[in-house]
Coordinates of N, CA and C in Angstrom, one line a residue:
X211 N 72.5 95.5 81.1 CA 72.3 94.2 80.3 C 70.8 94.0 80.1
X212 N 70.5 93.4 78.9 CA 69.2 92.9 78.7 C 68.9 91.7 79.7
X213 N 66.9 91.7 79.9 CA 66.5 90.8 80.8 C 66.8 89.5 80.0
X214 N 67.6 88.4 81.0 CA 67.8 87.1 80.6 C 69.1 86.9 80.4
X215 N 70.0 88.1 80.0 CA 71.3 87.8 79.6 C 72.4 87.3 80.6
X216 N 73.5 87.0 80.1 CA 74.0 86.5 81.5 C 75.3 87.4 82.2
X217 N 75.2 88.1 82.8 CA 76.3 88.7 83.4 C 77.3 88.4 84.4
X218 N 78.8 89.0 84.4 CA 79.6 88.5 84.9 C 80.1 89.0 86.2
X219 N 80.7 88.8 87.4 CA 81.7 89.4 88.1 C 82.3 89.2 88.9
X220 N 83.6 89.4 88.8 CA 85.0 88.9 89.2 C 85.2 89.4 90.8
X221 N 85.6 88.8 91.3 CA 85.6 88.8 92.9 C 87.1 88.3 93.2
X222 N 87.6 89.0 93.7 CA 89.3 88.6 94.2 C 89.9 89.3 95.2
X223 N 90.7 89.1 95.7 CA 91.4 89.8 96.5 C 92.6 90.7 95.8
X224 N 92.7 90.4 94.6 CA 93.7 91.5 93.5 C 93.0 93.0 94.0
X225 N 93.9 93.5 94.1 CA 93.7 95.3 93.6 C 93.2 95.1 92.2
X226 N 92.6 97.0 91.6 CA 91.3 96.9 90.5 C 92.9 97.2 89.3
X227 N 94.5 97.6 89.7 CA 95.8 97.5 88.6 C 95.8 96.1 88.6
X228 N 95.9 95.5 89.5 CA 96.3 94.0 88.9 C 95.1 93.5 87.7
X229 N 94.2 93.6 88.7 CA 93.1 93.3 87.8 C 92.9 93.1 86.3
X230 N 93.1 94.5 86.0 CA 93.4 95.5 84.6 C 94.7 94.4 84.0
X231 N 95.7 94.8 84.9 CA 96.3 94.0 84.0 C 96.8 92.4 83.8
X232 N 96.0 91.6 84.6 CA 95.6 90.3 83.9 C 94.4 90.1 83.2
X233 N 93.6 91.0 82.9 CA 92.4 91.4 81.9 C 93.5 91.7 80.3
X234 N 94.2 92.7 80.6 CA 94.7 93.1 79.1 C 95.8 91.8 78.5
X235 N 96.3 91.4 79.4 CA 97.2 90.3 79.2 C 96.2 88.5 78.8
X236 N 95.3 88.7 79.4 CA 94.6 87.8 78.6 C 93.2 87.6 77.5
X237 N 93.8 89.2 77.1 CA 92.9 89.7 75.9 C 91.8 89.5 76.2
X238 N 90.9 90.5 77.4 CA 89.9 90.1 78.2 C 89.8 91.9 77.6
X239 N 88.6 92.2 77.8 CA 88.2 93.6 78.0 C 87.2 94.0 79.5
X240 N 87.6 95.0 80.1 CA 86.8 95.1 81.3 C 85.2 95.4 80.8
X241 N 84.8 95.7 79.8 CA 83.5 95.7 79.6 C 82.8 94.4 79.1
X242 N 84.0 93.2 79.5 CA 83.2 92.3 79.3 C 82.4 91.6 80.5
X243 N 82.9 92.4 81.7 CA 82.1 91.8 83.2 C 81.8 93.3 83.5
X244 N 80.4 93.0 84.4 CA 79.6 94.0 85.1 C 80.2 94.9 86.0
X245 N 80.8 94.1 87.0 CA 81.3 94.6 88.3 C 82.5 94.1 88.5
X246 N 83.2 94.2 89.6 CA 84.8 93.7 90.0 C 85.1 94.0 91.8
X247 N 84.9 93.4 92.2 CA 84.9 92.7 93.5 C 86.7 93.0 93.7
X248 N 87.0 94.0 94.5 CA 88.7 94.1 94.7 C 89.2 94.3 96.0
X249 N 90.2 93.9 96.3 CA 90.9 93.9 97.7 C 89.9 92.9 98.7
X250 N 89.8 91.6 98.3 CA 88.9 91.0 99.3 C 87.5 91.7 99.9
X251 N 86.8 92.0 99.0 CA 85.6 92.9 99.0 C 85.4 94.3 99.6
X252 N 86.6 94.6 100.0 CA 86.5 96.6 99.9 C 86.0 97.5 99.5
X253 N 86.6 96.9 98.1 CA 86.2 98.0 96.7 C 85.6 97.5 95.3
X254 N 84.4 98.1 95.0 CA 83.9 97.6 94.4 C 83.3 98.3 93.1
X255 N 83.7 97.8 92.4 CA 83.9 99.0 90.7 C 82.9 98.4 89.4
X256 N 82.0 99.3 88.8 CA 81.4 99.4 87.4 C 82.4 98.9 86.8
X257 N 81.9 98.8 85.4 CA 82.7 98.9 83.9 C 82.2 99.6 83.2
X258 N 82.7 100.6 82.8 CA 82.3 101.9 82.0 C 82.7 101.5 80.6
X259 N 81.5 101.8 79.8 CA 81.1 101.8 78.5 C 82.3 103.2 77.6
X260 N 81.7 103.9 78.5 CA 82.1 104.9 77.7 C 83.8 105.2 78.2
X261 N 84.5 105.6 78.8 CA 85.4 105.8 78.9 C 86.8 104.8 78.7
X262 N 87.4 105.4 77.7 CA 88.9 104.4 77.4 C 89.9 104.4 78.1
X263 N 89.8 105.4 78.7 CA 90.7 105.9 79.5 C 91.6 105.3 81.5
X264 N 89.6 105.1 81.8 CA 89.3 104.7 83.0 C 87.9 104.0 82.8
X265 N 88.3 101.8 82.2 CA 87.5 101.6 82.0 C 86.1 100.9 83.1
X266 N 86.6 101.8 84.2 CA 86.2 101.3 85.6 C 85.5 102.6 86.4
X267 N 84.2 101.8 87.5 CA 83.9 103.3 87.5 C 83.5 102.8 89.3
X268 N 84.1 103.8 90.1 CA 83.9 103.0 91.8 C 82.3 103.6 92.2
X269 N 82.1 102.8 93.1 CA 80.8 102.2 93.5 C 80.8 103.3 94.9
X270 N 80.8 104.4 94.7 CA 80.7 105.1 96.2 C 79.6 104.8 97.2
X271 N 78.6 104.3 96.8 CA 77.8 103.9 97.6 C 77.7 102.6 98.7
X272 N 78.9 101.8 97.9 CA 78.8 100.6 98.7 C 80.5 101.4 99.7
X273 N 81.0 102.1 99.2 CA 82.3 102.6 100.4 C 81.2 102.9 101.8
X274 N 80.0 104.0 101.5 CA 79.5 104.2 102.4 C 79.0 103.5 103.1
X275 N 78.7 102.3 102.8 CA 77.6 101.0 103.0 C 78.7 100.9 104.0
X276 N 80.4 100.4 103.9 CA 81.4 99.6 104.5 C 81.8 100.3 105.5
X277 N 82.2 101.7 105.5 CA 82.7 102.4 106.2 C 82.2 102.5 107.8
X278 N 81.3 101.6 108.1 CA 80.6 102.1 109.9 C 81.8 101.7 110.3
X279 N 82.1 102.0 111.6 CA 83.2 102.2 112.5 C 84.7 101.5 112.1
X280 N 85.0 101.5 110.4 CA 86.1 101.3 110.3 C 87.3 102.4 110.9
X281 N 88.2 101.9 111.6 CA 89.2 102.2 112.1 C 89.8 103.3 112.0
X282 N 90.0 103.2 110.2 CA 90.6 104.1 109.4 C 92.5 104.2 109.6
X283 N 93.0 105.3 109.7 CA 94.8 105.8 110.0 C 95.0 105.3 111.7
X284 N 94.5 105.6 112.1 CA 94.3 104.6 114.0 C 94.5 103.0 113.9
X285 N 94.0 102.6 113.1 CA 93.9 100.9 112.8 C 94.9 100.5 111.8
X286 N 95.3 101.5 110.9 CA 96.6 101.1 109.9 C 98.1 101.3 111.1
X287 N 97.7 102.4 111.6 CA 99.2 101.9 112.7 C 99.4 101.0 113.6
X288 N 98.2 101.0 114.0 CA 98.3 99.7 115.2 C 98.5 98.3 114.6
X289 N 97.9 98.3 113.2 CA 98.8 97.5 112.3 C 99.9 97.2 112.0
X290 N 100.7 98.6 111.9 CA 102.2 98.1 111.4 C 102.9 98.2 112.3
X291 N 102.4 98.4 113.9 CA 102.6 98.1 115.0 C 102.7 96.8 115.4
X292 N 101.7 96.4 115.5 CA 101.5 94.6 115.3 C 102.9 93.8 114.2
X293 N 103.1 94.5 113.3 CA 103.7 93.7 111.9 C 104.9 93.7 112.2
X294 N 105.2 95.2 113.1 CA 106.5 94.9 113.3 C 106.8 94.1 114.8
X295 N 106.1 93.4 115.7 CA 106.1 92.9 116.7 C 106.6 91.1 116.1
X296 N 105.9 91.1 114.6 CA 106.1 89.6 114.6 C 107.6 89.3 113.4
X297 N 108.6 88.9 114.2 CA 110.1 88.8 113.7 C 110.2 87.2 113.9
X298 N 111.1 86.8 112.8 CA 112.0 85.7 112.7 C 113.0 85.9 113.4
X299 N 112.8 85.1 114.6 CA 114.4 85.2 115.6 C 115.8 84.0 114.8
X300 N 116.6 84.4 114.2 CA 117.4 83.3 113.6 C 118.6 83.9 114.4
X301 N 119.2 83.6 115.3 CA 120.4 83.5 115.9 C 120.6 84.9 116.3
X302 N 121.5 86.3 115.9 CA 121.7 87.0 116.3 C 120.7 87.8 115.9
X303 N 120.4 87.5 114.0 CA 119.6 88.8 113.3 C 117.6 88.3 113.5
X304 N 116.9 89.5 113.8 CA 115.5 90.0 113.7 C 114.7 90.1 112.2
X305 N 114.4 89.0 111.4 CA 113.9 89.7 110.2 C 112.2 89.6 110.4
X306 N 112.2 90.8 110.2 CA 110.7 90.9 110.0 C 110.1 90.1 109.1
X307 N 108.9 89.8 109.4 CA 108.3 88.5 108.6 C 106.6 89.4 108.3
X308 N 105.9 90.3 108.5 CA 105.2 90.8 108.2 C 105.5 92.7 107.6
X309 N 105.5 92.7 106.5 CA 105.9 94.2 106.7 C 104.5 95.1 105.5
X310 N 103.8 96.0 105.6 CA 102.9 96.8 104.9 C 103.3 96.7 103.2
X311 N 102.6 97.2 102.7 CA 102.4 96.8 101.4 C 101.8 98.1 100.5
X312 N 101.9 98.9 101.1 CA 101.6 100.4 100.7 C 101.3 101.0 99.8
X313 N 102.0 100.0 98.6 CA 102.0 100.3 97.2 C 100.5 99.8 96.7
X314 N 100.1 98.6 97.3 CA 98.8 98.4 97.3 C 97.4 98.0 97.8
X315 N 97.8 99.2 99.3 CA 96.9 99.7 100.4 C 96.3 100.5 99.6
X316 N 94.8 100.7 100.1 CA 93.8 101.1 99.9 C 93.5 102.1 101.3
X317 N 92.2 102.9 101.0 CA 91.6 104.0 102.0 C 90.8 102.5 102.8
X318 N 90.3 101.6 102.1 CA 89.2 100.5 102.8 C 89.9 99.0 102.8
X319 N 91.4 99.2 102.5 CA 92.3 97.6 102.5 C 93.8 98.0 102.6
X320 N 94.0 97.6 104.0 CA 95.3 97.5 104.1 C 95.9 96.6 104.0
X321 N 97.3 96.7 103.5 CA 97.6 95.1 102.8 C 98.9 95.0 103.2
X322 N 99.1 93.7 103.4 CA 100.4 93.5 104.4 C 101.4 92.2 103.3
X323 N 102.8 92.3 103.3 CA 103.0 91.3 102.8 C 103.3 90.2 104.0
X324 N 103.9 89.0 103.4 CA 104.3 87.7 104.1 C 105.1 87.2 104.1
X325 N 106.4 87.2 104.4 CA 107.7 86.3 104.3 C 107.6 85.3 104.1
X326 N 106.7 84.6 105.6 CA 107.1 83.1 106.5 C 104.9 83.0 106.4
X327 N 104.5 82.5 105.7 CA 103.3 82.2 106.5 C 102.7 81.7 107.6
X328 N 103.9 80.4 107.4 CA 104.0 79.7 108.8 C 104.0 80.0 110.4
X329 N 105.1 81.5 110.1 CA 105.2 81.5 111.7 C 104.0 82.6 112.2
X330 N 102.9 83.0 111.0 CA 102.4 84.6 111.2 C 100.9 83.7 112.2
X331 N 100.5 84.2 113.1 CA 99.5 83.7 114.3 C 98.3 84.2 113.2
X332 N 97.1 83.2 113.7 CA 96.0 82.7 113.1 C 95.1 84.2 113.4
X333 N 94.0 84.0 111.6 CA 93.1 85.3 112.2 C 92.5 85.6 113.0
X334 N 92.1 84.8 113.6 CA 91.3 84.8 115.4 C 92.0 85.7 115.9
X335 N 93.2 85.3 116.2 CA 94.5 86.2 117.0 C 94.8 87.4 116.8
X336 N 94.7 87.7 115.6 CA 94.8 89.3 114.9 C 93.6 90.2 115.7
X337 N 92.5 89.1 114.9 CA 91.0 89.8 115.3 C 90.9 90.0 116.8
X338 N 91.1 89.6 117.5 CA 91.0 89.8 119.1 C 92.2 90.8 119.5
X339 N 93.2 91.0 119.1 CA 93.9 91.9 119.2 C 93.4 92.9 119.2
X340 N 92.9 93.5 117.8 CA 92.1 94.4 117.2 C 90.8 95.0 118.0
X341 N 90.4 93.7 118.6 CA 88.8 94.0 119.0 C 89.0 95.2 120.6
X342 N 90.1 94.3 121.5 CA 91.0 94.8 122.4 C 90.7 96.5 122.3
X343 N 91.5 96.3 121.6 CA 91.4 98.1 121.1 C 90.5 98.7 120.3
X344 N 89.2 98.4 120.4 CA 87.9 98.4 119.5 C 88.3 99.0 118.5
X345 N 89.1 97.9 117.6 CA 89.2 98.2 116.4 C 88.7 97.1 115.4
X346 N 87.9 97.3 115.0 CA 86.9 95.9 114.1 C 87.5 96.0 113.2
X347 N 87.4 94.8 112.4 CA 88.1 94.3 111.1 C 88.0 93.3 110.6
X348 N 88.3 93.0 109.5 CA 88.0 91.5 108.9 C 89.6 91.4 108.7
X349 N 90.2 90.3 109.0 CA 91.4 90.2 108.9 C 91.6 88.7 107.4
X350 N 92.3 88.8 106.8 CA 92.1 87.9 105.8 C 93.2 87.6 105.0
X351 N 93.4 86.4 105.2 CA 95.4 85.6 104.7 C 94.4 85.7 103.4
X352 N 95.6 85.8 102.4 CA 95.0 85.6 100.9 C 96.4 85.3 100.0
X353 N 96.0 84.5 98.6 CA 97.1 84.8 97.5 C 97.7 83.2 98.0
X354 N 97.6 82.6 99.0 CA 98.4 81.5 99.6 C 98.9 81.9 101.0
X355 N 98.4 82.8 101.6 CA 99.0 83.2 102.8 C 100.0 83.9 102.5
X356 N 100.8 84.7 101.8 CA 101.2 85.2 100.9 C 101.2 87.2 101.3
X357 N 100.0 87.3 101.2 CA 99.8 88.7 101.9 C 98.4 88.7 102.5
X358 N 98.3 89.5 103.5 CA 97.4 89.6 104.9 C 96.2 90.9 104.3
X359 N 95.3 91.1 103.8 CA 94.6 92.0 103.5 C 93.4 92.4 105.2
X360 N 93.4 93.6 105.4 CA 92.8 94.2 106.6 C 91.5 94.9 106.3
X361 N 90.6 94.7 106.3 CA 89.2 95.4 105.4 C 87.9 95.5 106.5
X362 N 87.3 96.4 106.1 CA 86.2 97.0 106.8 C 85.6 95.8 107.9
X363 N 84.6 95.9 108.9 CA 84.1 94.6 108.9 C 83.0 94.1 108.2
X364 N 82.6 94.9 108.0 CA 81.1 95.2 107.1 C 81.4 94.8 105.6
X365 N 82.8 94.2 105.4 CA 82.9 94.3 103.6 C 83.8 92.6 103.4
X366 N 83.4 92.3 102.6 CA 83.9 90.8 102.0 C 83.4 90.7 101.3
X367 N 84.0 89.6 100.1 CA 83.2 88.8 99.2 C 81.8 89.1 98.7
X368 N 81.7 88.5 99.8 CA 80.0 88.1 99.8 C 79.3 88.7 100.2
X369 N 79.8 90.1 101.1 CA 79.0 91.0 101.0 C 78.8 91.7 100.0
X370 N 79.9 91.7 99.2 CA 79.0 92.8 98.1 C 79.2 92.2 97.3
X371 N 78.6 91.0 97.3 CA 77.9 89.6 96.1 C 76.3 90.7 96.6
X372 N 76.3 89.9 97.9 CA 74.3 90.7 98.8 C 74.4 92.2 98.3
X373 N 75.2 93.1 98.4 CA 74.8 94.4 98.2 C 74.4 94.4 96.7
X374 N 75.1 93.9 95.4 CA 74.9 94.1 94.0 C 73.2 92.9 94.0
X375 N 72.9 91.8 95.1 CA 71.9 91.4 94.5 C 71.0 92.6 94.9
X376 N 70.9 93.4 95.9 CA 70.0 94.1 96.8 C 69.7 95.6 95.8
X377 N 71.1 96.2 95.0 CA 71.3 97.0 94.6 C 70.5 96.9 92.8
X378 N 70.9 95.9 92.0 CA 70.7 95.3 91.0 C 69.0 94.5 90.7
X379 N 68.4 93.7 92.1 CA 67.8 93.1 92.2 C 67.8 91.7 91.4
X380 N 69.0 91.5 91.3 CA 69.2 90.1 91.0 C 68.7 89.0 91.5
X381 N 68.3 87.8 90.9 CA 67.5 86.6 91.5 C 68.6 85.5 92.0
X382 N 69.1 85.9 93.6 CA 69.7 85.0 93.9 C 69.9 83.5 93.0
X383 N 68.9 82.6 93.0 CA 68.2 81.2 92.3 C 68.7 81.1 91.2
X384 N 69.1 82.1 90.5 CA 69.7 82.2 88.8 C 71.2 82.8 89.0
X385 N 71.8 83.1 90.1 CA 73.2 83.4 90.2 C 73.9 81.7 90.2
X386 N 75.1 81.7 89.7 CA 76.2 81.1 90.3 C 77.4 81.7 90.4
X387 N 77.9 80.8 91.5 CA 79.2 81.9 92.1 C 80.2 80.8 92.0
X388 N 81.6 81.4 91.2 CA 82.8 80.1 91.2 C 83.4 80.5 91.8
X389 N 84.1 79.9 92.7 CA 85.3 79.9 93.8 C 86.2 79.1 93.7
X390 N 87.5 80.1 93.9 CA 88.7 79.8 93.8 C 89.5 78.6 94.9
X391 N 90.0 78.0 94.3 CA 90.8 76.7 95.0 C 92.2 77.0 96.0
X392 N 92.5 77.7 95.1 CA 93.9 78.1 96.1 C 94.3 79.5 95.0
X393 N 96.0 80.4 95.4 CA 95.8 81.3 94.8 C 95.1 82.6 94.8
X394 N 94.1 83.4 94.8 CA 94.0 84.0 95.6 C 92.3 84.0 96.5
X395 N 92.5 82.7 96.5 CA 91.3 82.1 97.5 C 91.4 82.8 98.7
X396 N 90.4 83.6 99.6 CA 90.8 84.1 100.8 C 90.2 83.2 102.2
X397 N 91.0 83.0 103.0 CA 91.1 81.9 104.0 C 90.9 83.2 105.0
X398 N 89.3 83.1 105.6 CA 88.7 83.6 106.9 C 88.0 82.9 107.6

């Protein structure tokens, strides 16, 4: 972008398919914002000029940035270990109230869905679990409590809001940041 102009970028807890496709559905083009902030700050993607194909382009450098002692395949089981420990006792039958979400798990965001928000124990709880078994993580209800995203600890939001100012050299003082109300507001 030219100096002065104003640039955009979208920050969510959506995967970069959803994304795409509440972009095309509200006749948005992904080259109209800079960057895209996905899976509760995991993954973090260009917008490619040139390609029609794949109009998104991943930021390998900030994977590297996130990756210190994430967990990795060791921390996604002891996850759906965990997921399957928490059940709705209703009389005779067990329903599980947390179960994986695989279809839109990530290598840096495991994503869990949510039956019952209600009965699923607070992120503290998760996180100390985790730590137990020195497994670090950012644990994060999102969408409405709705589904549970599991991500690096090194990666959020707002960290790679800091990495693109550090990377870009953007002037904090002339950013603003809008945040979501509810929906897929992430509650950490």
């Amino acid at each position: 972008r030219t100096e002065g102009s104003i640039g955009f970028i979208l920050a969510t807890s959506f995967t970069l398919s959803e994304v795409h496709s509440f972009l095309i559905s509200g006749g948005l083009s992904p080259s109209d914002f800079d960057a895209f902030i996905c899976n509760s700050g995991s993954d973090l993607y260009h917008s490619s000029l040139n390609s029609e194909d794949n109009p998104f382009v991943v930021d390998l450098y900030y994977h590297s940035h996130i990756e210190y002692r994430w967990g990795g395949e060791g921390l996604r089981k002891t996850l759906i270990r965990w997921a399957g420990s928490i059940t709705d006792k209703k009389g005779e039958n067990e329903e599980q109230i947390v179960t994986e979400d695989e279809k839109i798990s990530t290598n840096y965001c495991y994503a869990f869905k949510v039956r019952n928000a209600g009965t699923v124990p607070p992120v503290k709880e998760i996180r100390k679990l985790m730590r137990i078994q020195a497994l670090r993580c950012h644990v994060i209800y999102c969408q409405n409590g709705n589904k549970i995203n599991v991500i690096p600890v090194l990666a959020s939001r707002s960290q790679a809001l800091r990495y693109l100012y550090l990377r870009w050299g953007v002037d904090l003082s002339k950013m603003v940041v809008f945040v979501g109300e509810s929906g897929d507001t992430d509650y950490e």
